[in-house]
Short mmCIF file of C-alpha atoms in Angstrom, two decimals:
data_model
loop_
_atom_site.label_atom_id
_atom_site.label_comp_id
_atom_site.label_asym_id
_atom_site.label_seq_id
_atom_site.Cartn_x
_atom_site.Cartn_y
_atom_site.Cartn_z
CA MET A 1 253.46 -21.71 180.97
CA LEU A 2 254.42 -23.57 183.88
CA CYS A 3 257.54 -25.51 184.54
CA HIS A 4 257.37 -28.60 186.82
CA PRO A 5 260.10 -30.83 188.08
CA ALA A 6 257.71 -33.43 189.39
CA PRO A 7 256.17 -36.29 187.36
CA PRO A 8 253.39 -35.08 185.27
CA HIS A 9 250.95 -38.13 185.39
CA ARG A 10 248.69 -36.37 188.07
CA PRO A 11 246.31 -35.50 186.51
CA GLY A 12 246.13 -35.70 182.84
CA LEU A 13 247.65 -38.92 181.90
CA ALA A 14 246.59 -41.21 184.69
CA ASP A 15 243.76 -42.83 182.85
CA VAL A 16 245.85 -43.09 179.63
CA ASP A 17 245.92 -46.78 178.19
CA THR A 18 246.63 -45.96 174.57
CA TRP A 19 249.80 -44.36 173.59
CA ILE A 20 250.29 -42.85 170.21
CA LEU A 21 253.51 -41.73 168.95
CA ASP A 22 254.81 -40.24 165.57
CA LEU A 23 258.14 -41.57 164.27
CA ASP A 24 260.25 -39.18 162.45
CA ASP A 25 261.79 -36.61 164.74
CA THR A 26 259.79 -38.00 167.79
CA LEU A 27 261.20 -41.49 168.42
CA TYR A 28 264.56 -40.35 167.09
CA PRO A 29 266.34 -37.05 167.49
CA PRO A 30 266.58 -34.93 164.20
CA ALA A 31 270.37 -34.82 164.89
CA ASN A 32 270.95 -38.24 163.37
CA GLY A 33 269.76 -36.66 159.87
CA LEU A 34 267.43 -39.54 158.73
CA ALA A 35 264.69 -36.96 158.26
CA GLU A 36 266.81 -34.90 156.40
CA GLN A 37 267.77 -37.78 154.28
CA MET A 38 264.20 -38.19 153.41
CA LYS A 39 263.65 -34.73 152.35
CA ALA A 40 266.83 -34.88 150.23
CA LYS A 41 265.68 -38.12 148.45
CA ILE A 42 262.23 -36.52 147.80
CA ARG A 43 263.84 -33.47 146.22
CA GLU A 44 265.72 -35.59 144.00
CA TYR A 45 262.84 -37.53 142.90
CA LEU A 46 261.12 -34.13 142.21
CA SER A 47 264.16 -32.80 140.38
CA GLU A 48 264.30 -35.99 138.17
CA TYR A 49 260.60 -36.01 137.46
CA PHE A 50 259.92 -32.34 136.68
CA GLY A 51 263.48 -31.69 135.09
CA THR A 52 264.58 -29.07 137.46
CA ASP A 53 267.42 -28.23 139.88
CA ASP A 54 267.25 -28.34 143.68
CA ALA A 55 265.87 -25.01 144.05
CA GLY A 56 263.19 -25.74 141.74
CA ALA A 57 262.31 -29.19 143.53
CA ARG A 58 262.21 -27.05 146.96
CA ARG A 59 259.72 -24.82 145.26
CA ILE A 60 257.61 -27.35 143.95
CA GLN A 61 257.53 -29.35 147.14
CA ALA A 62 256.56 -26.36 148.99
CA GLU A 63 253.77 -25.85 146.66
CA LEU A 64 252.64 -29.53 146.99
CA ILE A 65 252.86 -29.46 150.70
CA ALA A 66 250.87 -26.28 151.03
CA ALA A 67 248.03 -27.44 148.70
CA HIS A 68 247.91 -31.41 149.74
CA GLY A 69 249.61 -31.79 152.99
CA THR A 70 252.45 -33.98 151.75
CA THR A 71 254.49 -34.25 148.68
CA LEU A 72 253.27 -37.80 148.17
CA ARG A 73 249.62 -36.89 147.99
CA GLY A 74 250.28 -33.76 145.91
CA LEU A 75 252.02 -35.91 143.23
CA MET A 76 249.16 -38.48 143.48
CA THR A 77 246.53 -35.87 143.20
CA THR A 78 248.11 -33.66 140.34
CA GLU A 79 250.34 -36.24 138.44
CA GLY A 80 248.54 -39.31 138.99
CA LEU A 81 251.75 -41.23 140.41
CA ASP A 82 251.56 -44.43 142.01
CA ALA A 83 252.41 -43.96 145.69
CA HIS A 84 254.59 -47.06 145.75
CA ASP A 85 256.72 -45.74 143.07
CA VAL A 86 257.13 -42.32 144.93
CA LEU A 87 257.91 -44.03 148.18
CA ALA A 88 260.68 -46.27 146.52
CA PHE A 89 263.13 -43.71 147.72
CA GLU A 90 262.78 -45.19 151.30
CA HIS A 91 264.68 -48.18 150.12
CA ARG A 92 267.62 -46.01 149.29
CA LEU A 93 267.92 -44.65 153.03
CA ASP A 94 270.63 -45.17 155.32
CA TYR A 95 269.03 -46.39 158.33
CA SER A 96 272.28 -47.20 159.92
CA VAL A 97 272.24 -43.97 161.41
CA LEU A 98 269.64 -44.97 163.92
CA ARG A 99 270.74 -46.27 167.36
CA PRO A 100 268.79 -47.47 170.24
CA ASP A 101 268.24 -45.28 173.27
CA ALA A 102 268.14 -47.68 176.12
CA ARG A 103 266.16 -45.00 178.28
CA LEU A 104 263.40 -44.74 175.63
CA VAL A 105 263.14 -48.52 175.01
CA ASP A 106 262.67 -49.01 178.83
CA ALA A 107 260.16 -46.26 179.08
CA ILE A 108 257.91 -47.21 176.19
CA ALA A 109 258.06 -50.90 177.45
CA ALA A 110 256.81 -49.68 180.59
CA LEU A 111 253.97 -47.72 179.34
CA PRO A 112 250.51 -49.44 180.32
CA GLY A 113 248.10 -50.47 177.60
CA ARG A 114 248.44 -50.27 173.86
CA LYS A 115 251.18 -48.35 171.88
CA PHE A 116 250.87 -47.40 168.08
CA VAL A 117 253.11 -45.53 165.61
CA PHE A 118 251.16 -43.03 163.55
CA THR A 119 253.21 -42.03 160.78
CA ASN A 120 252.92 -40.04 157.26
CA GLY A 121 255.77 -42.37 155.95
CA SER A 122 255.07 -45.96 154.95
CA ALA A 123 254.71 -49.06 157.05
CA TYR A 124 258.18 -50.11 155.10
CA HIS A 125 259.88 -47.12 156.83
CA ALA A 126 258.51 -47.86 160.29
CA GLU A 127 259.54 -51.42 159.80
CA GLN A 128 263.13 -50.66 159.08
CA ALA A 129 263.45 -47.80 161.58
CA LEU A 130 261.73 -49.29 164.77
CA PRO A 131 264.05 -52.43 165.16
CA ARG A 132 267.10 -50.23 164.72
CA LEU A 133 265.69 -48.08 167.60
CA GLY A 134 265.19 -51.24 169.78
CA LEU A 135 261.36 -50.70 169.49
CA GLY A 136 260.48 -53.40 167.06
CA GLU A 137 258.73 -55.51 169.65
CA HIS A 138 256.98 -52.60 171.93
CA PHE A 139 254.47 -51.51 169.43
CA ASP A 140 250.87 -52.89 168.91
CA GLY A 141 250.28 -51.52 165.42
CA VAL A 142 251.61 -48.92 162.83
CA PHE A 143 249.18 -46.65 160.85
CA ASP A 144 250.92 -45.22 157.85
CA ILE A 145 250.19 -42.95 154.86
CA LEU A 146 248.71 -45.89 152.94
CA ALA A 147 246.29 -46.96 155.73
CA GLY A 148 245.43 -43.45 155.69
CA GLN A 149 244.30 -43.74 152.16
CA LEU A 150 247.24 -41.14 151.16
CA ILE A 151 245.39 -38.55 153.53
CA PRO A 152 248.22 -37.48 155.96
CA LYS A 153 248.48 -35.75 159.36
CA PRO A 154 247.04 -33.22 159.97
CA TYR A 155 243.94 -33.84 158.06
CA PRO A 156 240.92 -34.90 160.29
CA GLU A 157 240.10 -37.94 158.01
CA SER A 158 243.46 -39.56 158.71
CA TYR A 159 242.92 -39.61 162.51
CA ARG A 160 239.26 -40.78 161.90
CA ARG A 161 240.40 -43.88 159.95
CA PHE A 162 243.18 -44.38 162.54
CA VAL A 163 240.75 -44.23 165.49
CA GLU A 164 238.12 -46.65 163.82
CA GLN A 165 240.93 -49.17 162.76
CA PHE A 166 242.32 -49.67 166.09
CA SER A 167 239.07 -48.87 168.32
CA ILE A 168 240.58 -45.89 170.19
CA ASP A 169 238.87 -44.29 172.86
CA PRO A 170 240.30 -40.76 172.60
CA ALA A 171 239.57 -39.78 176.10
CA ARG A 172 241.95 -42.56 177.36
CA ALA A 173 244.51 -41.79 174.49
CA ALA A 174 247.79 -39.58 174.44
CA PHE A 175 249.33 -38.35 170.97
CA PHE A 176 252.91 -37.34 170.81
CA ASP A 177 254.30 -35.50 167.66
CA ASP A 178 257.04 -33.17 166.86
CA LEU A 179 254.75 -30.80 164.95
CA ALA A 180 252.28 -28.73 166.73
CA VAL A 181 249.92 -28.78 163.80
CA ASN A 182 249.70 -32.54 164.24
CA LEU A 183 248.28 -32.34 167.53
CA THR A 184 245.25 -30.20 166.65
CA VAL A 185 242.88 -32.75 165.79
CA PRO A 186 243.81 -35.08 168.49
CA GLU A 187 243.14 -32.35 170.99
CA GLN A 188 239.78 -31.65 169.36
CA LEU A 189 238.97 -35.61 169.63
CA GLY A 190 239.88 -35.33 173.40
CA MET A 191 243.18 -36.83 173.61
CA ALA A 192 246.04 -35.72 175.62
CA THR A 193 248.78 -34.39 173.69
CA VAL A 194 252.51 -33.98 173.86
CA LEU A 195 254.64 -31.85 171.71
CA VAL A 196 258.19 -33.46 171.36
CA GLY A 197 261.44 -31.96 170.59
CA GLY A 198 263.31 -28.52 170.23
CA GLU A 199 265.71 -27.24 172.66
CA ALA A 200 264.97 -26.32 176.29
CA ALA A 201 266.00 -22.85 177.68
CA PRO A 202 269.12 -23.54 180.01
CA GLY A 203 268.14 -24.34 183.58
CA THR A 204 264.37 -25.14 182.68
CA ALA A 205 262.53 -28.59 183.35
CA GLN A 206 262.55 -31.08 180.80
CA TYR A 207 258.82 -30.66 179.98
CA GLN A 208 256.31 -27.82 180.25
CA VAL A 209 252.57 -28.19 181.22
CA LEU A 210 250.79 -26.04 178.66
CA ALA A 211 247.20 -26.68 179.66
CA PRO A 212 245.40 -29.55 181.27
CA ARG A 213 246.38 -32.72 179.13
CA ARG A 214 248.69 -30.75 177.08
CA TRP A 215 252.72 -30.84 177.42
CA ARG A 216 255.66 -29.74 175.63
CA VAL A 217 258.49 -32.05 176.10
CA TRP A 218 262.27 -31.74 175.52
CA ASP A 219 263.39 -35.03 176.72
CA LEU A 220 260.89 -37.91 175.68
CA PRO A 221 262.68 -40.63 177.50
CA ALA A 222 262.79 -38.68 180.97
CA PHE A 223 259.14 -37.54 180.46
CA LEU A 224 257.96 -41.00 179.73
CA LEU A 225 259.91 -42.71 182.70
CA SER A 226 258.55 -40.23 185.00
CA LEU A 227 254.97 -41.41 184.29
CA GLY A 228 255.71 -44.10 186.76
CA GLY A 229 256.37 -41.79 189.52
#
């Protein structure tokens, strides 16, 4: 893998005019704890529904995710639960932990073309999070788990629905996510992909070029700002 200190936009992203970004642990860092809040609330729901303790809830959650991609889809499929009932935990999250990152706001505002959030959460979750991140006015659309008909990333059907709904040209799109597994289908569709997050080794660049049109990025705002050269 090659480390590069220069702006990464030549080649690979020069022709991109559609920017697709995951929300949780991508547009905000894991350190603020919101994603952990979500996991804890889901486990609380499982504990109450199945009458088990936290260890049992973790086991059930792992089984549901392994078999169905997300806890929500697993509960819908195996228990026939209503999606809105399960997602009600989002209304009890403390979104005040989110703070704007001025560099990220400026960087996303400066991106040319359309910008979308693609999340396995709900539109409500995105509507609460984005304004608190200073990004409420900077996206052209949100594609959530309900728009995906409860089929989440990384299942191909979810991406196909997204591409069709927003008339995306994959060759002119870049997909950002904190999970490598969620980037496999975008790569297969012909999108540029950017794996976001984690800790860079001391003294290394803020991003790595993994392959043509594939990047590993530790500082998302710096990477996006560098696209302007």
